[in-house]
Short mmCIF file of C-alpha atoms and ligand atoms in Angstrom, two decimals:
data_model
loop_
_atom_site.label_atom_id
_atom_site.label_comp_id
_atom_site.label_asym_id
_atom_site.label_seq_id
_atom_site.Cartn_x
_atom_site.Cartn_y
_atom_site.Cartn_z
CA MET S 1062 0.29 0.20 -0.19
CA ALA S 1063 2.92 2.53 1.11
CA ASP S 1064 3.26 2.51 -3.38
CA ALA S 1065 -0.47 3.85 -2.87
CA PHE S 1066 0.88 6.82 -1.10
CA ILE S 1067 3.24 8.78 -3.36
CA GLN S 1068 3.89 12.24 -2.57
CA HIS S 1069 6.45 14.96 -3.91
CA PRO S 1070 7.41 18.74 -1.20
CA GLY S 1071 5.79 21.73 -3.28
CA GLU S 1072 3.84 19.69 -5.77
CA ASP S 1073 0.14 20.29 -4.30
CA GLN S 1074 -1.62 20.18 -6.98
CA SER S 1075 -0.26 16.82 -7.94
CA ASN S 1076 -0.51 15.31 -4.59
CA ASP S 1077 -3.94 16.51 -4.68
CA LEU S 1078 -4.77 14.02 -7.61
CA ARG S 1079 -2.63 11.69 -6.92
CA ARG S 1080 -3.96 10.37 -2.74
CA ARG S 1081 -7.56 11.31 -5.92
CA VAL S 1082 -6.48 7.93 -8.38
CA THR S 1083 -5.45 6.06 -5.29
CA GLN S 1084 -9.18 6.24 -4.14
CA THR S 1085 -10.78 5.89 -7.72
CA GLU S 1086 -8.04 3.03 -9.66
CA PRO S 1087 -6.70 0.01 -8.07
CA LEU S 1088 -2.90 0.47 -8.09
CA THR S 1089 -2.79 -3.11 -10.18
CA LEU S 1090 -3.76 0.01 -13.40
CA LYS S 1091 0.43 0.86 -13.27
CA THR S 1092 3.25 -0.25 -13.22
CA PHE S 1093 5.54 0.90 -10.53
CA THR S 1094 7.25 4.57 -11.26
CA PRO S 1095 8.52 6.60 -7.93
CA SER S 1096 7.59 9.69 -10.21
CA LEU S 1097 3.82 8.66 -10.54
CA ALA S 1098 3.90 12.44 -12.60
CA LEU S 1099 1.45 13.62 -13.35
CA LEU S 1100 1.20 15.33 -17.30
CA GLU S 1101 -1.94 17.67 -17.31
CA ARG S 1102 0.55 18.68 -21.29
CA SER S 1103 2.62 18.45 -23.62
CA ALA S 1104 4.30 19.25 -26.82
CA GLY S 1105 6.74 17.98 -28.60
CA SER S 1106 9.51 16.63 -26.32
CA TYR S 1107 8.16 18.07 -23.40
CA HIS S 1108 5.61 17.77 -21.11
CA TYR S 1109 4.11 19.85 -18.46
CA THR S 1110 2.78 19.17 -14.17
CA PRO S 1111 -0.31 21.15 -12.76
CA GLU S 1112 2.30 22.96 -11.34
CA GLY S 1113 3.53 24.05 -14.77
CA ARG S 1114 7.22 22.63 -14.47
CA LYS S 1115 8.30 21.69 -17.47
CA LEU S 1116 9.42 17.94 -17.60
CA ALA S 1117 11.52 16.11 -20.52
CA ASP S 1118 10.19 13.21 -22.19
CA PHE S 1119 12.41 10.69 -22.52
CA SER S 1120 9.93 8.14 -22.95
CA SER S 1121 7.88 9.46 -25.27
CA GLY S 1122 5.08 8.12 -23.33
CA VAL S 1123 5.92 4.09 -23.82
CA LEU S 1124 7.24 4.16 -26.89
CA VAL S 1125 4.50 6.29 -28.17
CA ALA S 1126 4.49 9.34 -29.28
CA ASN S 1127 7.30 8.39 -31.61
CA LEU S 1128 6.38 12.41 -33.88
CA GLY S 1129 6.46 14.12 -30.48
CA HIS S 1130 3.13 15.18 -27.92
CA ASN S 1131 0.68 17.17 -30.67
CA PRO S 1132 2.81 17.84 -33.80
CA ARG S 1133 -0.45 20.76 -35.20
CA SER S 1134 -0.21 19.52 -38.45
CA TRP S 1135 -0.01 15.59 -38.08
CA TRP S 1136 -4.07 17.12 -35.24
CA ARG S 1137 -5.14 18.17 -39.06
CA ARG S 1138 -4.76 16.18 -40.49
CA VAL S 1139 -6.23 13.44 -38.07
CA ILE S 1140 -8.84 15.93 -37.83
CA ASP S 1141 -9.16 16.21 -41.53
CA TYR S 1142 -9.56 12.97 -42.37
CA LEU S 1143 -11.94 12.57 -40.11
CA GLY S 1144 -14.05 15.60 -40.86
CA ILE S 1145 -14.28 17.67 -37.85
CA GLY S 1146 -12.89 20.97 -39.12
CA HIS S 1147 -16.32 22.79 -39.11
CA LEU S 1148 -17.84 21.50 -35.42
CA GLN S 1149 -17.86 24.96 -34.94
CA ASP S 1150 -21.42 25.21 -38.09
CA ALA S 1151 -24.39 25.41 -36.42
CA GLY S 1152 -26.53 22.19 -36.46
CA GLU S 1153 -26.99 19.16 -33.49
CA TYR S 1154 -24.93 17.02 -35.73
CA VAL S 1155 -21.59 17.20 -37.44
CA HIS S 1156 -21.85 16.22 -40.91
CA ALA S 1157 -18.29 13.72 -40.48
CA ALA S 1158 -16.67 11.02 -39.91
CA PRO S 1159 -18.36 8.11 -37.84
CA LEU S 1160 -17.05 7.31 -34.44
CA THR S 1161 -17.70 3.57 -34.24
CA ALA S 1162 -18.61 1.89 -37.48
CA TYR S 1163 -18.64 -2.01 -36.43
CA ASN S 1164 -18.99 -4.97 -39.23
CA ALA S 1165 -19.31 -1.51 -41.77
CA VAL S 1166 -16.78 -0.61 -43.83
CA THR S 1167 -15.18 3.04 -43.99
CA PRO S 1168 -13.82 4.16 -46.55
CA LEU S 1169 -10.92 6.12 -43.74
CA GLU S 1170 -10.42 1.81 -42.59
CA VAL S 1171 -9.79 0.75 -46.73
CA GLN S 1172 -7.33 3.87 -47.17
CA ALA S 1173 -5.56 3.02 -43.88
CA ASN S 1174 -5.59 -1.25 -44.95
CA GLU S 1175 -3.36 0.20 -48.48
CA ARG S 1176 -1.48 3.37 -47.08
CA LEU S 1177 0.44 0.67 -44.18
CA LEU S 1178 0.78 -2.36 -46.84
CA ALA S 1179 2.07 0.26 -49.40
CA ASN S 1180 4.80 1.47 -46.37
CA ILE S 1181 5.00 -1.51 -45.37
CA ARG S 1182 5.96 -3.44 -48.44
CA GLY S 1183 8.18 -0.89 -50.14
CA GLU S 1184 10.68 -1.43 -47.47
CA PRO S 1185 13.20 -3.96 -47.17
CA GLY S 1186 11.96 -7.14 -45.90
CA GLY S 1187 8.08 -6.36 -46.56
CA SER S 1188 7.72 -8.30 -49.13
CA ARG S 1189 5.25 -11.21 -47.56
CA MET S 1190 2.95 -7.93 -46.58
CA GLU S 1191 -0.79 -8.52 -47.85
CA GLN S 1192 -3.49 -7.72 -45.99
CA VAL S 1193 -4.16 -5.93 -42.03
CA LEU S 1194 -5.43 -7.52 -39.28
CA TRP S 1195 -6.76 -4.98 -37.33
CA ALA S 1196 -6.81 -4.51 -33.73
CA ALA S 1197 -6.84 -1.80 -30.34
CA SER S 1198 -4.26 -3.58 -27.96
CA GLY S 1199 -0.47 -4.78 -29.06
CA SER S 1200 -1.66 -7.71 -26.55
CA GLU S 1201 -4.10 -8.79 -29.27
CA ALA S 1202 -2.40 -8.20 -32.16
CA ILE S 1203 0.34 -10.52 -31.11
CA GLN S 1204 -2.91 -12.34 -30.11
CA LYS S 1205 -5.04 -11.97 -33.85
CA ALA S 1206 -1.65 -12.95 -35.32
CA LEU S 1207 -1.15 -16.80 -32.84
CA TRP S 1208 -4.14 -17.23 -33.25
CA ALA S 1209 -4.42 -17.77 -37.75
CA ALA S 1210 -0.45 -19.55 -37.33
CA MET S 1211 -2.14 -22.08 -34.70
CA ALA S 1212 -5.82 -21.87 -37.65
CA GLN S 1213 -3.41 -22.88 -40.00
CA ASP S 1214 -2.35 -26.57 -39.66
CA SER S 1215 -4.61 -28.70 -36.52
CA LYS S 1216 -1.70 -30.38 -36.16
CA ARG S 1217 0.48 -27.92 -36.08
CA ASN S 1218 -0.54 -26.22 -31.89
CA ILE S 1219 2.94 -25.63 -30.52
CA ILE S 1220 4.10 -21.67 -30.60
CA VAL S 1221 8.41 -21.38 -30.06
CA ALA S 1222 9.37 -17.95 -28.03
CA THR S 1223 11.59 -15.77 -27.47
CA ARG S 1224 13.47 -16.31 -23.65
CA GLY S 1225 12.85 -13.19 -21.46
CA GLY S 1226 10.54 -11.48 -24.56
CA PHE S 1227 7.52 -8.71 -23.68
CA HIS S 1228 4.65 -9.15 -25.75
CA GLY S 1229 2.39 -8.23 -23.57
CA LYS S 1230 0.06 -9.92 -20.38
CA LYS S 1231 -3.88 -10.16 -22.18
CA GLY S 1232 -3.47 -14.15 -23.49
CA LEU S 1233 -1.10 -15.25 -25.51
CA ALA S 1234 0.18 -12.90 -25.08
CA GLY S 1235 0.90 -13.11 -21.41
CA ALA S 1236 2.04 -16.91 -22.13
CA ILE S 1237 4.65 -16.42 -24.80
CA THR S 1238 5.92 -13.62 -22.71
CA GLY S 1239 8.76 -14.05 -19.75
CA SER S 1240 9.77 -17.52 -19.73
CA GLU S 1241 8.40 -21.12 -18.37
CA THR S 1242 9.42 -20.63 -15.18
CA ASP S 1243 7.15 -17.33 -14.05
CA LYS S 1244 3.94 -18.62 -15.20
CA GLU S 1245 2.46 -21.32 -14.66
CA ARG S 1246 3.19 -23.53 -18.75
CA ASP S 1247 1.36 -22.60 -21.42
CA PRO S 1248 1.51 -26.97 -23.20
CA ARG S 1249 2.06 -24.77 -26.80
CA VAL S 1250 4.65 -22.36 -25.90
CA ARG S 1251 8.58 -23.76 -26.03
CA PHE S 1252 10.87 -21.19 -25.38
CA ILE S 1253 14.10 -20.81 -26.71
CA SER S 1254 17.32 -18.64 -25.65
CA PHE S 1255 17.98 -14.76 -26.45
CA PRO S 1256 21.43 -13.52 -27.12
CA LYS S 1257 21.91 -11.27 -23.37
CA PHE S 1258 25.80 -11.42 -22.43
CA GLU S 1259 26.51 -11.05 -26.19
CA CYS S 1260 24.48 -7.90 -25.75
CA ALA S 1261 25.14 -6.55 -22.82
CA ASP S 1262 26.19 -3.49 -23.36
CA VAL S 1263 26.65 -1.32 -27.10
CA GLU S 1264 30.79 -2.59 -27.34
CA LEU S 1265 30.17 -5.62 -27.53
CA ARG S 1266 27.63 -5.71 -29.53
CA ARG S 1267 29.62 -4.53 -32.19
CA GLN S 1268 31.59 -7.83 -31.97
CA ALA S 1269 30.47 -10.93 -33.79
CA ILE S 1270 28.21 -13.04 -31.96
CA ASP S 1271 29.19 -16.70 -31.88
CA LEU S 1272 25.75 -19.00 -32.70
CA GLU S 1273 27.09 -22.20 -31.89
CA LEU S 1274 24.80 -22.62 -29.31
CA TYR S 1275 21.76 -21.18 -30.40
CA GLN S 1276 22.04 -23.00 -33.60
CA GLN S 1277 22.22 -27.00 -32.02
CA GLU S 1278 19.30 -25.03 -29.92
CA LEU S 1279 17.05 -24.79 -32.97
CA ASP S 1280 18.94 -27.78 -34.53
CA LYS S 1281 17.45 -29.96 -31.66
CA LEU S 1282 13.86 -28.54 -31.06
CA SER S 1283 13.65 -29.24 -34.36
CA SER S 1284 14.58 -32.61 -35.09
CA GLU S 1285 11.56 -33.40 -31.91
CA ILE S 1286 9.79 -31.41 -32.80
CA GLY S 1287 10.39 -29.45 -35.89
CA ASP S 1288 6.89 -30.48 -37.72
CA GLU S 1289 4.76 -29.76 -34.43
CA ILE S 1290 5.71 -25.70 -34.54
CA CYS S 1291 2.65 -23.54 -36.40
CA CYS S 1292 4.84 -20.51 -36.12
CA LEU S 1293 8.26 -18.91 -34.02
CA VAL S 1294 7.34 -14.74 -32.17
CA THR S 1295 10.40 -13.34 -31.57
CA GLU S 1296 10.95 -8.73 -31.07
CA PRO S 1297 13.54 -7.78 -32.13
CA TYR S 1298 15.25 -6.89 -29.77
CA LEU S 1299 14.37 -8.06 -25.94
CA GLY S 1300 12.70 -4.30 -24.67
CA GLY S 1301 10.32 -4.79 -21.73
CA GLY S 1302 12.87 -7.45 -21.17
CA GLY S 1303 15.44 -4.94 -19.97
CA SER S 1304 16.59 -3.55 -23.08
CA TYR S 1305 18.98 -6.26 -24.84
CA HIS S 1306 19.48 -5.87 -28.94
CA PRO S 1307 20.93 -8.78 -30.86
CA GLN S 1308 23.14 -8.62 -33.29
CA PRO S 1309 21.14 -9.55 -36.77
CA GLU S 1310 22.59 -13.58 -36.93
CA TYR S 1311 20.41 -13.70 -34.33
CA LEU S 1312 17.09 -12.77 -35.95
CA GLN S 1313 18.60 -14.37 -39.43
CA LEU S 1314 18.90 -17.22 -37.72
CA LEU S 1315 16.08 -18.32 -36.52
CA GLN S 1316 13.68 -17.20 -39.26
CA GLN S 1317 16.16 -20.16 -41.21
CA PHE S 1318 14.68 -21.91 -38.83
CA CYS S 1319 11.86 -21.20 -39.39
CA ARG S 1320 11.67 -21.50 -43.27
CA ASP S 1321 14.08 -25.11 -42.57
CA ASN S 1322 10.76 -26.58 -40.66
CA ASN S 1323 7.92 -24.93 -42.82
CA ALA S 1324 6.85 -22.08 -38.99
CA LEU S 1325 5.52 -18.94 -39.34
CA PHE S 1326 8.37 -16.65 -38.26
CA ILE S 1327 6.78 -14.01 -36.86
CA LEU S 1328 8.39 -10.11 -35.81
CA ASP S 1329 7.03 -7.83 -32.32
CA GLU S 1330 7.61 -4.79 -33.90
CA ILE S 1331 4.78 -2.90 -31.49
CA GLN S 1332 8.19 -1.21 -29.84
CA SER S 1333 10.36 -1.52 -32.39
CA ASN S 1334 7.32 -0.52 -35.58
CA PHE S 1335 7.41 3.82 -37.07
CA GLY S 1336 10.91 4.30 -36.83
CA ARG S 1337 11.45 3.78 -32.94
CA THR S 1338 14.85 1.54 -34.08
CA GLY S 1339 16.02 3.18 -37.08
CA PRO S 1340 14.48 1.89 -40.46
CA MET S 1341 10.99 2.11 -40.59
CA TYR S 1342 10.55 -1.07 -39.38
CA ALA S 1343 13.37 -3.23 -37.43
CA PHE S 1344 13.28 -5.95 -40.28
CA THR S 1345 14.80 -4.10 -42.40
CA HIS S 1346 18.74 -3.54 -40.82
CA TYR S 1347 17.63 -6.90 -38.84
CA GLY S 1348 18.90 -8.57 -42.46
CA VAL S 1349 15.28 -10.40 -42.24
CA GLU S 1350 11.66 -11.05 -44.67
CA PRO S 1351 8.97 -11.57 -41.91
CA ASP S 1352 5.66 -13.79 -42.30
CA MET S 1353 4.19 -11.95 -40.50
CA VAL S 1354 4.32 -8.70 -38.50
CA CYS S 1355 2.57 -6.51 -35.60
CA LEU S 1356 2.82 -3.67 -35.11
CA GLY S 1357 1.50 -0.37 -32.35
CA LYS S 1358 2.22 2.40 -29.96
CA GLY S 1359 3.94 4.40 -32.75
CA LEU S 1360 1.31 2.99 -35.20
CA GLY S 1361 -1.28 6.05 -34.51
CA ASN S 1362 0.98 8.60 -31.73
CA GLY S 1363 -0.66 8.28 -29.55
CA VAL S 1364 -4.63 7.32 -30.16
CA PRO S 1365 -4.66 3.57 -28.99
CA VAL S 1366 -4.23 0.79 -32.51
CA SER S 1367 -2.63 -2.10 -33.20
CA ALA S 1368 -2.29 -4.46 -35.95
CA CYS S 1369 -0.90 -7.80 -37.30
CA VAL S 1370 0.58 -7.83 -41.27
CA GLY S 1371 0.47 -10.60 -42.58
CA PRO S 1372 -0.08 -13.17 -46.10
CA ALA S 1373 -3.44 -12.73 -47.71
CA ALA S 1374 -2.82 -17.13 -47.39
CA VAL S 1375 -2.58 -17.10 -43.58
CA PHE S 1376 -5.97 -14.56 -42.45
CA GLU S 1377 -7.59 -16.89 -44.70
CA VAL S 1378 -7.69 -20.31 -42.21
CA LEU S 1379 -9.34 -17.61 -39.65
CA GLN S 1380 -13.51 -17.68 -40.47
CA TYR S 1381 -16.02 -14.12 -40.86
CA GLY S 1382 -16.06 -13.18 -36.88
CA GLU S 1383 -13.08 -14.83 -35.92
CA GLY S 1384 -11.20 -11.96 -35.05
CA SER S 1385 -13.38 -9.03 -34.60
CA ASP S 1386 -13.95 -7.50 -32.10
CA THR S 1387 -15.65 -3.70 -31.03
CA TRP S 1388 -12.98 -1.36 -31.41
CA SER S 1389 -10.84 -2.80 -34.46
CA ALA S 1390 -9.81 -1.16 -37.47
CA ASN S 1391 -12.19 2.29 -35.58
CA PRO S 1392 -12.04 5.18 -37.89
CA LEU S 1393 -11.30 7.48 -35.00
CA SER S 1394 -7.36 5.45 -35.25
CA SER S 1395 -7.69 5.10 -38.78
CA ALA S 1396 -7.92 8.59 -39.09
CA ALA S 1397 -4.66 8.67 -36.90
CA VAL S 1398 -2.81 5.55 -39.11
CA LEU S 1399 -2.82 8.22 -42.37
CA ALA S 1400 -2.03 10.74 -40.48
CA THR S 1401 1.27 9.31 -38.68
CA LEU S 1402 2.07 8.22 -42.31
CA ASP S 1403 1.54 10.85 -43.91
CA GLU S 1404 3.79 12.25 -41.19
CA PHE S 1405 6.49 9.96 -41.60
CA GLU S 1406 5.94 9.81 -45.34
CA SER S 1407 6.31 13.85 -45.83
CA ASN S 1408 8.42 15.06 -43.70
CA ASP S 1409 12.18 13.76 -41.93
CA VAL S 1410 11.29 12.44 -39.01
CA ILE S 1411 13.25 9.44 -40.43
CA VAL S 1412 15.97 10.89 -41.41
CA ARG S 1413 15.69 13.17 -37.75
CA GLY S 1414 15.44 10.25 -35.48
CA LYS S 1415 19.15 7.79 -37.79
CA GLN S 1416 20.86 11.78 -36.98
CA LEU S 1417 19.28 11.51 -32.50
CA SER S 1418 20.71 8.16 -32.78
CA PRO S 1419 25.10 8.59 -31.79
CA ILE S 1420 23.93 11.84 -29.40
CA ILE S 1421 22.11 10.22 -27.45
CA GLU S 1422 24.61 6.37 -27.23
CA GLU S 1423 27.17 9.45 -26.29
CA GLY S 1424 25.10 10.98 -23.29
CA LEU S 1425 24.03 7.79 -21.80
CA VAL S 1426 27.78 6.25 -22.90
CA ALA S 1427 28.82 9.79 -20.59
CA LEU S 1428 26.76 8.03 -17.67
CA LYS S 1429 29.51 6.08 -16.78
CA THR S 1430 31.70 8.30 -14.98
CA THR S 1431 29.30 8.85 -13.21
CA GLY S 1432 29.07 5.88 -12.04
CA VAL S 1433 25.90 4.68 -11.20
CA ILE S 1434 25.60 3.30 -15.43
CA GLU S 1435 27.25 -0.13 -16.08
CA ASN S 1436 25.96 -0.43 -19.43
CA VAL S 1437 23.95 0.64 -22.37
CA ARG S 1438 22.90 -0.64 -24.76
CA GLY S 1439 20.54 0.36 -27.46
CA GLU S 1440 20.44 1.55 -31.31
CA GLY S 1441 17.99 4.17 -33.27
CA CYS S 1442 16.37 5.97 -30.25
CA VAL S 1443 15.28 3.22 -28.26
CA TRP S 1444 18.26 3.27 -25.68
CA GLY S 1445 18.99 1.06 -22.10
CA ILE S 1446 21.09 2.58 -19.12
CA GLU S 1447 21.64 -0.82 -16.75
CA CYS S 1448 21.97 0.96 -13.14
CA ALA S 1449 24.80 0.24 -11.08
CA GLY S 1450 24.09 0.07 -7.10
CA ILE S 1451 24.81 3.19 -5.77
CA GLY S 1452 26.92 3.09 -2.62
CA SER S 1453 24.85 0.76 0.09
CA LEU S 1454 22.10 0.78 -2.47
CA GLU S 1455 21.06 -2.32 -4.69
CA PRO S 1456 20.77 -1.70 -8.46
CA GLU S 1457 16.53 -1.90 -7.96
CA GLU S 1458 16.93 0.67 -5.25
CA ALA S 1459 19.89 3.04 -7.74
CA ALA S 1460 17.06 2.89 -10.14
CA ASN S 1461 14.87 3.78 -8.51
CA ASP S 1462 16.40 7.03 -6.66
CA CYS S 1463 17.93 7.48 -10.33
CA VAL S 1464 14.25 8.32 -11.96
CA GLU S 1465 13.10 10.34 -9.22
CA ALA S 1466 16.06 12.22 -8.86
CA CYS S 1467 15.36 12.35 -12.65
CA TYR S 1468 11.52 14.03 -12.06
CA ARG S 1469 12.70 15.87 -9.28
CA GLY S 1470 15.86 18.08 -11.17
CA ASP S 1471 18.28 19.50 -10.83
CA ALA S 1472 19.43 23.41 -9.12
CA GLN S 1473 17.85 25.14 -12.29
CA GLY S 1474 14.46 23.32 -12.78
CA ARG S 1475 14.98 21.12 -15.83
CA ALA S 1476 13.64 17.16 -15.34
CA ILE S 1477 12.43 14.79 -16.98
CA HIS S 1478 10.56 12.18 -17.23
CA LEU S 1479 10.96 8.38 -17.39
CA LEU S 1480 9.57 5.45 -16.57
CA GLY S 1481 9.56 2.87 -14.08
CA PRO S 1482 13.08 0.03 -14.08
CA LEU S 1483 12.44 -2.28 -16.36
CA ALA S 1484 13.56 -5.60 -15.99
CA GLY S 1485 14.51 -3.98 -12.44
CA ARG S 1486 17.60 -2.08 -13.24
CA VAL S 1487 17.35 -0.91 -16.78
CA LEU S 1488 16.13 2.36 -17.17
CA ARG S 1489 13.81 3.08 -20.82
CA VAL S 1490 15.21 5.67 -23.15
CA SER S 1491 14.01 6.76 -25.75
CA PRO S 1492 12.94 10.10 -26.86
CA PRO S 1493 11.03 11.29 -29.44
CA LEU S 1494 12.46 10.86 -33.06
CA THR S 1495 11.72 14.42 -32.86
CA MET S 1496 13.30 16.22 -30.74
CA PRO S 1497 15.49 18.66 -31.02
CA GLU S 1498 19.13 17.74 -31.23
CA ASP S 1499 20.40 20.60 -28.79
CA GLU S 1500 18.17 20.38 -26.66
CA LEU S 1501 18.71 16.07 -26.82
CA ARG S 1502 21.68 17.65 -25.29
CA GLU S 1503 21.81 19.71 -22.89
CA TYR S 1504 19.01 17.19 -21.51
CA LEU S 1505 21.60 13.86 -21.43
CA GLU S 1506 23.60 16.19 -19.32
CA VAL S 1507 21.33 17.23 -16.95
CA MET S 1508 20.48 14.05 -16.45
CA ARG S 1509 24.57 13.29 -16.32
CA GLY S 1510 24.44 15.45 -13.71
CA ILE S 1511 21.87 14.66 -11.63
CA PHE S 1512 23.03 10.50 -11.70
CA ALA S 1513 27.22 12.64 -10.72
CA ASN S 1514 24.75 14.37 -7.26
CA LEU S 1515 23.51 11.40 -6.41
CA ARG S 1516 26.58 9.06 -6.49
CA LEU S 1517 27.88 12.49 -4.01
CA GLN S 1518 24.34 11.95 -2.10
CA THR S 1519 24.70 8.20 -1.44
CA ARG S 1520 27.40 6.80 0.12
C1 PLP N 1141 7.23 -5.38 -28.11
C2 PLP N 1141 5.70 -5.87 -27.00
N1 PLP N 1141 4.76 -6.02 -27.69
C3 PLP N 1141 3.98 -6.32 -26.99
C4 PLP N 1141 3.67 -5.24 -26.20
C5 PLP N 1141 1.76 -5.07 -25.22
O1 PLP N 1141 1.78 -4.09 -26.29
P1 PLP N 1141 0.07 -3.52 -25.19
O2 PLP N 1141 0.90 -3.37 -24.69
O3 PLP N 1141 -0.74 -2.08 -25.83
O4 PLP N 1141 -1.20 -4.89 -24.94
C6 PLP N 1141 4.88 -4.29 -25.77
C7 PLP N 1141 4.34 -3.61 -24.76
O5 PLP N 1141 5.08 -2.95 -23.82
C8 PLP N 1141 4.69 -4.14 -26.30
O6 PLP N 1141 6.89 -3.73 -26.14
#
């Protein structure tokens, strides 16, 4: 219960709202984050608290606001797509796109299908993508991909998943998350090893990976149950599992395993899509051609939407209604996807994101000098910093103290919004792809100052 009463000095309005939210929502709705920031308004790469404090957003929501928060041109496009630009006109109702069109079709939905497919097929590795099975959250997109994969052949019902991955908490997405030891095992799921020590730090990742052990594990699986496997699911990198970005050869090995065993290769790009790792989709620079790709988070830049994309022949085994639900392909989400695609296709977002990457790397590697950070790993605009213990503090406590110290800010009131640690001690650093370079440099330096100060204070 202690966590339910997070309060911070000098924040009367925020503290009041924190108190009221704990009365009106079960705490399980949030993952513990010691700041429990009150975000009243947001613009670009910044959040503002009810007290008017400015927080640089190093989380992008949770890798959602790749374009930044509330870009004016993006909102204009959403409004135009929905046809609600004339809200101030007289009349009780506005003639606009419906907000719900269950079991009907909207022109927006068709346009979103065609535009998303053209975008993904236009990228190296996207050629298998023919249809979009929409959903409303990441775990639902995974669930739908697995339903399709499992329905291909009744003799193949084994799902291979990479150990330590995060695919969501609900249903089959939950069953393939984590490992065989941390949950009651779903007999249909077999976990395989994902590289960690080989990419525990950005320097290590630059070295060649020895795939021998991984190959042996896969060979054993092939010979034991190769003809029972319907699919293999992995993230390009372990995101929620602690930010482990493997050498591309590892994903290529998994793809070969799938091809050899006639299993579908499903890539969970819910976190990595729309420029997070550099290119539009991670499959491009990991050099793979997945059979199905799951998208989410940045896909709608804040409007809840996700999708499973893949070959028509794979989806056709699902009958009318098996993949339907209230919100999938709703017009607001279609408009958001279209507006987000417009921004990526007509602006230099990808180029800007790629330019931020070395700045983030340099700034994060510099944090090691504070003694607070042990390892740095990541790519593009998605990074993880692994905390060391500070003085008598265990790494887990130190990581939480870092989040809180960043929230409180430096002597000049410059503060940073971070999420609670991943895998106990890894802090995610993932600013919007559009954060101005000088501001990013400044806030990385602010972070270094805050960590150095924390180190001095904690003995
Ligand atoms: C890689 C990945 N897959 C799936 C999910 C689940 O998405 P959601 O929380 O929208 O269900 C997440 C969420 O963090 C994720 O990072």
